[in-house]
XYZ file of C-alpha atoms in Angstrom:
662
model
C 33.219 13.200 6.779
C 36.150 12.831 4.470
C 39.101 10.780 5.583
C 37.216 8.312 7.799
C 38.387 4.745 7.732
C 35.947 2.190 6.401
C 33.206 1.678 8.962
C 32.216 -1.781 10.105
C 28.638 -0.541 9.879
C 28.978 -0.487 6.116
C 29.759 -4.171 5.904
C 27.216 -5.542 3.439
C 25.866 -8.815 4.804
C 22.713 -10.870 4.196
C 19.570 -9.828 6.018
C 19.309 -13.025 8.074
C 22.870 -12.593 9.319
C 22.291 -8.925 10.112
C 19.120 -9.711 12.045
C 20.822 -12.441 14.032
C 23.636 -10.080 14.975
C 21.014 -7.534 15.952
C 19.174 -10.020 18.192
C 22.464 -11.134 19.724
C 23.380 -7.518 20.464
C 20.002 -6.858 22.095
C 20.302 -10.037 24.152
C 23.805 -9.148 25.344
C 22.551 -5.746 26.469
C 19.448 -7.218 28.106
C 17.167 -5.472 25.628
C 15.640 -8.550 24.027
C 12.805 -8.943 26.548
C 9.220 -7.750 26.505
C 8.064 -4.231 27.230
C 6.676 -3.765 30.757
C 2.952 -3.435 31.303
C 0.799 -0.433 32.082
C -2.862 -0.073 33.007
C -5.164 1.650 30.523
C -8.912 2.249 30.346
C -10.858 -0.026 28.029
C -11.622 2.786 25.586
C -7.874 3.291 25.111
C -6.947 -0.377 24.802
C -7.883 -1.307 21.223
C -4.795 -2.002 19.137
C -2.651 -2.536 22.236
C -1.123 -5.854 23.351
C -2.103 -7.543 26.602
C 0.717 -7.706 29.145
C -1.010 -10.376 31.233
C -3.793 -12.910 30.772
C -7.310 -11.618 31.310
C -9.539 -13.809 33.517
C -13.270 -13.332 33.876
C -14.030 -11.476 37.092
C -17.760 -12.199 36.796
C -19.910 -14.505 34.717
C -21.780 -13.197 31.721
C -24.639 -13.076 32.115
C -24.277 -13.081 35.876
C -27.925 -14.136 36.347
C -30.488 -16.233 34.455
C -31.821 -13.817 31.832
C -34.806 -13.847 29.537
C -33.845 -14.157 25.885
C -37.237 -12.929 24.662
C -40.097 -10.592 25.503
C -42.813 -12.789 26.992
C -43.924 -14.583 30.118
C -41.730 -16.519 32.527
C -43.363 -19.749 33.743
C -42.453 -23.079 35.280
C -42.376 -25.640 32.483
C -44.325 -28.180 34.566
C -47.304 -25.816 34.617
C -47.614 -26.017 30.818
C -47.883 -29.780 30.493
C -50.879 -30.983 28.525
C -51.567 -27.689 26.796
C -52.819 -28.076 23.214
C -55.007 -26.319 20.679
C -58.033 -28.365 21.734
C -57.219 -28.114 25.441
C -55.686 -24.658 26.020
C -54.044 -23.996 29.360
C -54.671 -20.836 31.376
C -52.034 -19.461 33.768
C -52.645 -16.620 36.189
C -50.514 -13.558 35.597
C -48.575 -12.606 38.713
C -48.673 -16.053 40.348
C -48.092 -18.606 37.541
C -46.877 -16.355 34.726
C -44.725 -13.248 35.002
C -44.145 -10.700 32.230
C -40.434 -10.193 31.321
C -38.587 -8.132 28.738
C -35.506 -9.410 26.938
C -32.597 -9.322 29.392
C -34.752 -9.271 32.539
C -33.832 -11.680 35.327
C -36.022 -14.791 35.524
C -38.354 -14.667 38.569
C -37.846 -17.292 41.272
C -39.503 -20.662 40.717
C -39.672 -20.195 36.905
C -37.532 -21.995 34.347
C -38.889 -21.095 30.883
C -40.115 -18.131 28.860
C -43.039 -18.182 26.449
C -42.687 -15.643 23.650
C -45.242 -12.855 23.724
C -46.637 -13.791 20.312
C -47.378 -17.351 21.496
C -49.841 -16.355 24.224
C -53.289 -14.821 24.345
C -54.477 -12.673 27.220
C -57.839 -13.446 28.798
C -59.753 -12.574 31.907
C -62.112 -9.839 33.028
C -59.717 -6.968 32.387
C -57.859 -8.673 29.540
C -54.688 -9.057 31.573
C -55.516 -11.480 34.346
C -54.293 -14.692 32.747
C -52.574 -16.029 29.667
C -53.764 -18.850 27.464
C -51.213 -21.170 25.865
C -51.749 -23.801 23.185
C -48.568 -25.895 23.620
C -46.257 -26.995 26.430
C -42.768 -25.509 26.780
C -39.466 -27.188 27.624
C -37.401 -26.257 30.674
C -34.956 -23.345 30.027
C -36.636 -22.432 26.761
C -35.729 -18.833 25.757
C -33.528 -18.344 28.805
C -29.863 -17.336 28.799
C -28.449 -19.215 31.776
C -25.887 -17.581 34.026
C -22.407 -17.959 32.488
C -23.719 -18.820 29.009
C -21.136 -16.448 27.483
C -18.374 -16.340 30.078
C -17.931 -18.004 33.460
C -16.104 -16.313 36.311
C -12.388 -17.349 36.445
C -12.476 -18.422 32.765
C -9.571 -17.272 30.551
C -10.891 -14.481 28.370
C -7.711 -13.277 26.640
C -4.144 -14.590 26.761
C -1.073 -12.464 27.316
C 0.566 -10.957 24.204
C -2.794 -10.717 22.466
C -3.478 -7.846 20.055
C -6.687 -6.296 21.314
C -9.560 -5.957 18.858
C -12.959 -4.287 19.254
C -14.644 -7.548 20.255
C -11.922 -8.235 22.827
C -12.690 -4.928 24.544
C -16.332 -5.951 24.781
C -15.417 -9.344 26.241
C -13.186 -7.716 28.851
C -15.949 -5.315 29.857
C -18.557 -8.077 29.895
C -16.417 -10.183 32.210
C -16.181 -7.390 34.773
C -13.043 -5.416 33.806
C -12.833 -1.638 33.514
C -9.122 -1.502 32.719
C -6.530 -3.802 31.166
C -2.811 -4.356 31.574
C -1.176 -3.755 28.199
C 2.429 -3.582 27.086
C 3.957 -0.147 26.982
C 4.491 1.062 23.464
C 8.168 0.981 22.487
C 9.326 4.594 22.387
C 10.990 5.284 19.062
C 12.761 8.536 18.211
C 13.341 9.416 14.559
C 16.079 11.933 13.772
C 16.231 13.232 10.169
C 19.668 14.539 9.262
C 21.054 16.391 6.285
C 22.102 19.939 5.527
C 19.988 19.843 2.376
C 16.686 19.058 4.162
C 13.767 21.493 4.277
C 10.312 21.210 5.835
C 7.324 20.211 3.681
C 5.715 23.317 2.231
C 8.878 25.428 2.419
C 10.109 27.429 -0.563
C 12.469 25.243 -2.591
C 15.841 26.038 -4.110
C 18.126 23.800 -6.191
C 19.695 21.226 -3.913
C 16.906 21.352 -1.316
C 15.292 18.046 -0.370
C 11.860 17.955 1.258
C 12.073 16.003 4.499
C 9.217 13.515 4.496
C 11.041 10.323 5.418
C 10.387 10.882 9.117
C 6.661 11.188 8.369
C 6.665 7.896 6.475
C 8.838 6.073 9.001
C 6.872 7.480 11.932
C 3.574 6.346 10.438
C 5.002 2.868 9.850
C 6.299 2.518 13.413
C 3.011 3.826 14.865
C 1.127 1.303 12.752
C 3.281 -1.475 14.230
C 2.531 -0.382 17.793
C 5.328 2.056 18.637
C 5.104 5.502 20.245
C 6.908 7.839 17.853
C 8.792 11.069 18.473
C 9.891 12.930 15.343
C 12.891 15.030 16.306
C 13.717 18.318 14.554
C 15.891 18.091 11.449
C 19.634 18.513 11.942
C 22.281 19.562 9.453
C 25.370 17.416 8.974
C 27.137 18.517 12.121
C 28.708 15.634 14.012
C 28.651 17.243 17.453
C 25.005 18.288 17.180
C 23.936 14.896 15.893
C 25.889 13.091 18.607
C 24.365 15.196 21.369
C 20.842 14.813 19.970
C 21.161 11.038 19.630
C 22.458 10.724 23.189
C 19.666 12.936 24.536
C 17.055 10.934 22.614
C 18.526 7.719 23.999
C 17.700 8.912 27.511
C 13.965 8.955 26.784
C 13.476 6.273 24.136
C 13.837 2.538 23.592
C 15.103 2.879 20.010
C 16.687 5.730 18.071
C 16.435 5.838 14.279
C 18.841 8.159 12.498
C 17.684 8.803 8.960
C 20.253 9.444 6.202
C 24.015 9.380 6.439
C 24.201 5.599 6.298
C 26.026 5.111 3.021
C 29.710 5.431 2.264
C 29.670 9.018 0.991
C 32.071 11.661 2.256
C 29.330 13.453 4.226
C 27.758 10.385 5.820
C 27.822 10.686 9.594
C 25.722 7.789 10.891
C 28.395 5.125 10.957
C 30.876 7.493 12.618
C 28.490 8.625 15.334
C 27.272 5.058 15.799
C 30.787 4.060 16.730
C 30.970 7.083 18.990
C 33.994 7.023 21.213
C 34.840 8.118 24.736
C 33.660 11.672 24.142
C 30.303 10.520 22.849
C 29.650 8.058 25.627
C 28.817 5.534 22.933
C 30.027 1.989 22.547
C 30.045 -0.090 19.418
C 28.859 -3.677 19.818
C 28.113 -6.158 17.052
C 27.427 -3.742 14.215
C 25.453 -5.167 11.326
C 24.855 -3.594 7.945
C 22.297 -4.937 5.516
C 21.162 -4.176 2.016
C 17.661 -2.768 2.127
C 17.163 -1.853 -1.531
C 19.710 -1.450 -4.292
C 22.547 -1.984 -1.845
C 21.555 0.689 0.675
C 23.325 -0.063 3.960
C 21.607 0.108 7.341
C 24.120 0.453 10.156
C 22.912 -0.652 13.554
C 24.531 -0.351 16.955
C 23.925 0.483 20.597
C 24.536 3.585 22.624
C 25.108 3.655 26.360
C 25.433 6.424 28.872
C 28.797 7.314 30.419
C 28.532 4.491 32.956
C 27.367 1.902 30.493
C 24.336 1.180 32.686
C 21.733 1.844 30.027
C 22.043 0.636 26.472
C 19.805 1.963 23.703
C 19.632 0.439 20.213
C 20.357 2.798 17.329
C 19.521 2.090 13.691
C 20.716 4.261 10.824
C 18.411 4.179 7.807
C 19.402 5.353 4.323
C 18.153 8.675 3.015
C 16.548 7.371 -0.171
C 12.834 7.054 0.695
C 12.204 3.572 -0.728
C 15.360 2.188 0.852
C 14.454 3.822 4.151
C 10.925 2.402 4.154
C 11.902 -1.119 3.134
C 14.875 -1.290 5.504
C 12.707 0.038 8.330
C 10.276 -2.788 7.722
C 13.072 -5.351 7.645
C 14.769 -4.219 10.867
C 12.451 -2.058 12.962
C 9.193 -3.949 12.451
C 10.455 -7.265 13.892
C 12.163 -5.395 16.740
C 8.965 -3.628 17.795
C 7.001 -6.871 17.405
C 9.449 -8.788 19.578
C 9.292 -6.163 22.340
C 5.500 -6.377 22.266
C 5.522 -10.163 22.407
C 3.988 -10.451 18.965
C 5.142 -12.208 15.802
C 5.845 -9.705 13.016
C 2.707 -9.373 10.925
C 3.352 -10.949 7.551
C 1.838 -9.678 4.368
C -0.562 -12.009 2.560
C 1.338 -13.603 -0.305
C 0.226 -14.799 -3.733
C 1.918 -16.468 -6.669
C 1.874 -14.350 -9.828
C 3.310 -14.400 -13.338
C 5.918 -11.717 -14.023
C 5.083 -9.744 -17.165
C 8.566 -8.621 -18.156
C 12.213 -9.329 -17.571
C 13.795 -8.073 -14.368
C 17.549 -7.702 -14.007
C 19.450 -7.531 -10.722
C 22.993 -7.275 -12.059
C 24.792 -7.039 -8.724
C 23.178 -10.179 -7.367
C 22.302 -8.385 -4.129
C 19.027 -8.815 -2.290
C 16.449 -6.433 -3.742
C 12.771 -5.676 -3.296
C 10.873 -5.167 -6.536
C 7.670 -3.124 -6.532
C 4.905 -4.515 -8.743
C 1.296 -3.973 -9.683
C -0.891 -7.073 -9.478
C -4.171 -7.963 -11.135
C -6.189 -10.984 -12.146
C -6.301 -11.439 -15.906
C -8.349 -14.462 -16.884
C -7.596 -17.217 -14.411
C -4.129 -16.080 -13.336
C -2.540 -13.287 -11.385
C -0.006 -11.137 -13.215
C 2.654 -8.929 -11.648
C 4.041 -5.985 -13.603
C 7.267 -4.363 -12.348
C 7.150 -0.646 -11.624
C 10.061 1.700 -12.326
C 12.698 1.109 -9.665
C 15.094 3.369 -7.862
C 15.692 3.890 -4.176
C 14.347 7.434 -4.427
C 11.143 6.686 -6.339
C 8.587 6.832 -3.536
C 5.694 6.699 -6.015
C 6.757 3.159 -6.865
C 5.629 2.265 -3.330
C 2.479 4.372 -3.610
C 1.445 2.658 -6.847
C 2.626 -0.812 -5.854
C 0.171 -3.589 -5.105
C 2.940 -5.793 -3.764
C 6.631 -6.487 -3.256
C 8.713 -9.247 -4.847
C 11.907 -10.219 -3.055
C 14.863 -10.932 -5.326
C 17.108 -13.136 -3.171
C 20.808 -12.556 -2.823
C 22.703 -14.269 -5.624
C 19.772 -14.188 -8.074
C 20.488 -11.954 -11.067
C 16.874 -11.474 -12.091
C 13.766 -13.128 -13.512
C 12.680 -13.895 -17.058
C 9.247 -12.882 -18.414
C 6.651 -15.467 -17.475
C 8.473 -16.475 -14.296
C 6.319 -17.342 -11.298
C 7.151 -15.084 -8.357
C 5.873 -14.736 -4.814
C 4.320 -11.330 -4.174
C 3.896 -9.942 -0.663
C 0.694 -7.963 -1.061
C 0.208 -4.357 0.007
C -3.545 -4.594 -0.600
C -6.291 -7.044 0.268
C -6.185 -10.220 -1.874
C -9.913 -9.805 -2.421
C -9.318 -6.547 -4.309
C -7.092 -8.165 -6.939
C -10.098 -9.384 -8.916
C -11.303 -5.758 -8.999
C -8.024 -4.413 -10.381
C -8.064 -3.523 -14.075
C -4.596 -4.020 -15.522
C -3.555 -1.554 -18.239
C -0.152 -2.110 -19.832
C 1.001 0.041 -22.716
C 1.495 3.654 -23.698
C 1.355 6.347 -21.058
C -1.320 9.008 -21.167
C -2.499 11.562 -18.619
C -6.112 10.514 -19.136
C -5.379 7.126 -17.581
C -4.818 8.957 -14.302
C -8.230 10.585 -14.738
C -9.759 7.156 -15.350
C -8.122 5.797 -12.209
C -9.477 8.733 -10.209
C -13.003 8.322 -11.585
C -12.947 4.590 -10.846
C -11.954 5.208 -7.252
C -14.720 7.777 -6.803
C -17.557 5.994 -8.572
C -16.708 2.353 -7.820
C -14.882 2.165 -4.463
C -12.626 -0.866 -4.314
C -12.172 -1.000 -8.087
C -8.831 0.295 -9.344
C -6.887 0.843 -12.542
C -3.283 -0.338 -12.412
C -1.165 1.164 -15.185
C 2.295 0.101 -16.309
C 4.000 2.320 -18.864
C 5.928 0.098 -21.254
C 5.062 1.760 -24.569
C 2.486 0.878 -27.207
C 4.384 -2.119 -28.599
C 5.016 -3.428 -25.105
C 1.294 -3.193 -24.405
C 0.337 -5.189 -27.493
C 2.911 -7.842 -26.589
C 1.447 -8.010 -23.074
C -1.992 -8.636 -24.590
C -0.557 -11.398 -26.758
C 0.687 -13.119 -23.584
C -2.614 -12.629 -21.763
C -1.055 -10.320 -19.172
C -3.373 -7.291 -19.343
C -7.013 -6.321 -19.626
C -6.231 -3.503 -22.043
C -3.398 -1.610 -23.712
C -3.191 2.049 -24.675
C -1.663 2.418 -28.137
C -0.905 5.164 -30.671
C 1.249 3.412 -33.279
C 1.349 5.168 -36.652
C 1.606 3.101 -39.834
C 3.695 5.253 -42.166
C 2.440 3.450 -45.265
C -1.274 3.856 -44.603
C -1.398 6.790 -42.205
C -3.717 4.837 -39.898
C -3.099 4.118 -36.252
C -2.693 0.759 -34.506
C -4.552 -1.572 -36.887
C -1.580 -2.920 -38.863
C 0.409 -3.465 -35.674
C -2.504 -5.332 -34.073
C -2.830 -7.586 -37.119
C 0.879 -8.367 -36.983
C 1.323 -8.815 -33.225
C -2.096 -10.193 -32.215
C -3.228 -12.341 -35.175
C -4.564 -15.098 -32.910
C -6.298 -12.843 -30.377
C -9.723 -11.377 -31.033
C -9.617 -7.757 -29.893
C -11.793 -4.675 -29.811
C -10.223 -1.353 -30.790
C -11.973 1.233 -28.654
C -11.644 4.872 -29.629
C -10.325 6.985 -26.784
C -8.670 10.376 -27.373
C -7.046 12.512 -30.047
C -3.814 14.057 -28.748
C -1.717 16.972 -29.914
C 1.968 15.996 -30.090
C 4.793 18.478 -30.259
C 8.137 19.618 -28.917
C 8.553 20.530 -25.242
C 10.707 23.628 -24.740
C 11.774 25.658 -21.706
C 9.828 28.864 -21.139
C 10.896 31.491 -23.633
C 12.554 28.891 -25.916
C 16.070 30.144 -25.104
C 17.737 28.157 -27.912
C 15.300 29.285 -30.586
C 14.173 25.783 -31.576
C 11.627 25.915 -34.398
C 11.043 22.325 -35.410
C 12.333 18.788 -35.929
C 15.285 19.958 -38.033
C 16.760 21.754 -35.007
C 17.144 18.467 -33.120
C 20.303 17.794 -35.113
C 21.989 20.969 -33.867
C 25.105 20.393 -31.763
C 23.905 22.776 -29.057
C 20.543 21.015 -28.566
C 20.189 18.205 -26.021
C 17.170 15.963 -26.640
C 15.322 13.573 -24.301
C 13.594 10.603 -25.972
C 10.913 8.054 -25.103
C 11.713 4.364 -24.720
C 11.875 1.957 -27.625
C 8.418 0.678 -28.545
C 6.662 3.854 -27.393
C 4.287 5.329 -29.964
C 5.886 8.746 -29.464
C 9.259 7.302 -30.407
C 7.730 5.647 -33.478
C 6.342 9.047 -34.433
C 9.743 10.699 -33.886
C 11.492 8.165 -36.113
C 8.864 8.779 -38.801
C 9.409 12.549 -38.583
C 13.199 12.115 -38.701
C 12.974 10.032 -41.848
C 10.722 12.620 -43.449
C 13.301 15.293 -42.612
C 16.244 13.078 -43.745
C 17.832 13.303 -40.278
C 19.952 10.410 -38.985
C 19.168 9.628 -35.349
C 22.906 9.446 -34.617
C 23.070 13.195 -35.236
C 20.749 13.901 -32.315
C 22.410 14.483 -28.980
C 20.343 12.527 -26.452
C 18.462 10.268 -28.861
C 19.337 7.268 -26.680
C 18.420 9.013 -23.400
C 14.940 7.762 -22.649
C 12.049 8.211 -20.247
C 8.888 6.144 -19.879
C 6.195 8.845 -19.623
C 5.303 12.182 -21.169
C 5.511 13.824 -17.776
C 9.016 12.463 -17.208
C 10.138 13.944 -20.542
C 8.515 17.249 -19.637
C 10.227 17.209 -16.241
C 13.613 16.666 -17.893
C 13.062 19.739 -20.040
C 11.675 21.820 -17.171
C 14.673 20.951 -14.998
C 17.240 21.832 -17.659
C 18.394 18.218 -18.079
C 17.370 18.514 -21.742
C 16.645 21.343 -24.160
C 13.629 19.675 -25.732
C 11.606 16.492 -25.969
C 8.624 15.153 -27.880
C 5.290 14.621 -26.147
C 1.695 15.655 -25.665
C 0.415 19.171 -25.012
C -1.209 18.160 -21.718
C 2.181 17.285 -20.214
C 3.699 20.551 -21.454
C 0.892 22.525 -19.820
C 1.211 20.564 -16.597
C 4.834 21.753 -16.224
C 4.328 25.184 -17.802
C 6.555 24.567 -20.842
C 6.523 26.135 -24.273
C 5.165 23.855 -26.980
C 5.615 23.628 -30.740
C 2.783 21.548 -32.286
C 3.794 18.753 -34.644
C 0.378 17.231 -35.302
C -2.534 15.237 -33.903
C -2.467 11.520 -33.238
C -4.973 8.832 -32.303
C -4.714 7.089 -28.919
C -6.895 3.982 -28.685
C -7.547 1.285 -26.117
C -6.950 -2.243 -27.360
C -9.058 -4.771 -25.439
C -9.360 -8.562 -25.844
C -12.951 -9.328 -26.862
C -13.569 -11.611 -23.895
C -12.465 -8.893 -21.482
C -14.512 -6.258 -23.307
C -17.654 -8.339 -22.974
C -17.002 -9.355 -19.347
C -18.200 -7.781 -16.126
C -14.739 -6.720 -14.911
C -14.425 -3.922 -17.468
C -18.017 -2.662 -17.228
C -17.235 0.083 -14.656
C -14.410 1.452 -16.808
C -16.492 1.433 -19.986
C -19.346 3.238 -18.264
C -16.967 6.044 -17.276
C -15.361 6.288 -20.720
C -18.809 6.678 -22.315
C -19.991 9.275 -19.810
C -19.978 12.782 -21.381
C -18.870 14.191 -18.030
C -15.604 12.251 -18.327
C -15.032 13.552 -21.862
C -15.481 17.100 -20.584
C -12.906 16.465 -17.884
C -10.454 15.189 -20.522
C -10.961 18.296 -22.666
C -10.065 20.511 -19.690
C -6.563 19.009 -19.647
C -5.798 20.779 -22.921
C -4.441 19.260 -26.108
C -7.095 16.544 -26.281
C -10.080 15.800 -28.473
C -12.741 13.165 -27.851
C -14.649 12.772 -31.158
C -14.634 8.947 -31.005
C -14.292 8.259 -27.288
C -16.020 5.022 -26.336
C -16.753 3.983 -29.942
C -15.771 0.546 -31.240
C -13.515 1.380 -34.190
C -12.659 -2.169 -35.215
C -12.827 -5.810 -34.213
C -9.756 -7.760 -35.278
C -8.298 -11.233 -34.889
C -9.616 -14.745 -35.352
C -8.724 -16.386 -32.061
C -10.306 -16.240 -28.630
C -10.414 -12.909 -26.846
């Protein structure tokens, strides 16, 4: 809404300060207490939080029970029994048959296991013969062995697990008092939003934030209502928020929380007499890359009922991270639980990270165990890059005032996966290729729990990562102009002290990506120097960029003549997407990426893409699953189906280089 004065909700303050203001606001409104209890059946109670202590109503077992199949006897009757002087006991008067769990007959205090007795007598079942005495209460579960009536079974504010349900049932309960789930409404706003699966037009944005946020809140114990999307209409949003406040404990308004001219959250959060809303202790915090999160409280016309309202930014990563920072502890507090903390590990950062504004940020990383240490590799950032959360193994917090980390720095990683899986994560750092995604898929299918974590930093970046011991393998396709061979000269120069195996992987067809129909009539490398052609490049150190520079020198073209030479992307698919979207007229990459986005393609030539693996890793058990897949003909056939690939040397050791340890 153009012309609004600066909102207090957009005040950028540290997270701790924002949270304290939030708690103070809830306390002032009387909303800081616990959720009331409700009674639920045991089969509906798992994952809920107890609202009151659970005391044993009965003992378990509530009688003396046999722990074995056998015969119940009185221990005194077995005294003196031995192999040379067996003892006979009459069945029905001195010995009584019992199954496991049966009550012990009166006047007995021990059970002899069935296999320790022999039956004798005229009919074979009149008496038992025993060869050793038994001790009192042998093989008997005494009453209350597990739980005694009136004993505390579960405390209040306890998160109920499967075993807790069993204990409650065993102690005589059929229902439990649990805390009501906080009712959370999520309202997605934005004129540009469309439903998932709808036909898309330029400017449309698929609305999936409410799905992500709803799943997060449900996971934390909330009851979620996803409200229908609303366009940027202040009156409609105000009325919907107020209506939602009548039925919910918390209202989340997604998008419209930044300082743009069409951002409505801060304005409606302040409300005014017409809205029946009151602004108390607003607090804005930076969730990711400076994304504000305005928070406030709405009341009805009388002010009798206050409902917290949180506005989350529209960028998906910012929305998810800010939701975790603000909503998760709120739900936990209402349920009487401490916020669940992620397991944390110390890891070595593989490359430099810059946070130029010095604001608090949350860096997504992949994590794996290479040798004896854990390494964390930053993923491409951006508040809108949801896949950085999908691919992330953990989150690194960059505190306010810190401008970044140097390579090799030790950082604390909050894990998004089980720590036990880190040793089963294969870390690949280097050149991007579509076949790495196939490898990751095959690993997940054939070896559940084993994963391939890829970071696309270019071929040179991958070799440097190997030199620092930060990866299990690197994909590389670096052409030596002098010899015409791939990778070997670079390995000798960059990894002279590391013994490595060069494993043949795929042959790839490189060429120019062009929009369908080639509207600008581009025919080859020479056309890149035309003034009307916008190019999109790969990053420095990428093998594709090395190839481009080689082709430019052959054609006597200065890179400064190419419009877009310094615009760079980190993957073939990203280059293809830039061309498909019209952001560039052409780019250089592999045929598989061009086919994936239905682009025209002008072949330039074939290149060799190898996997460079330290010898020690190659010979170790960690890489065995990956190698078995690479050498499986079925995988090679799947690669061929992508188009633009050959596999004549896949899985073959092409060279062993280096004199040092692997």
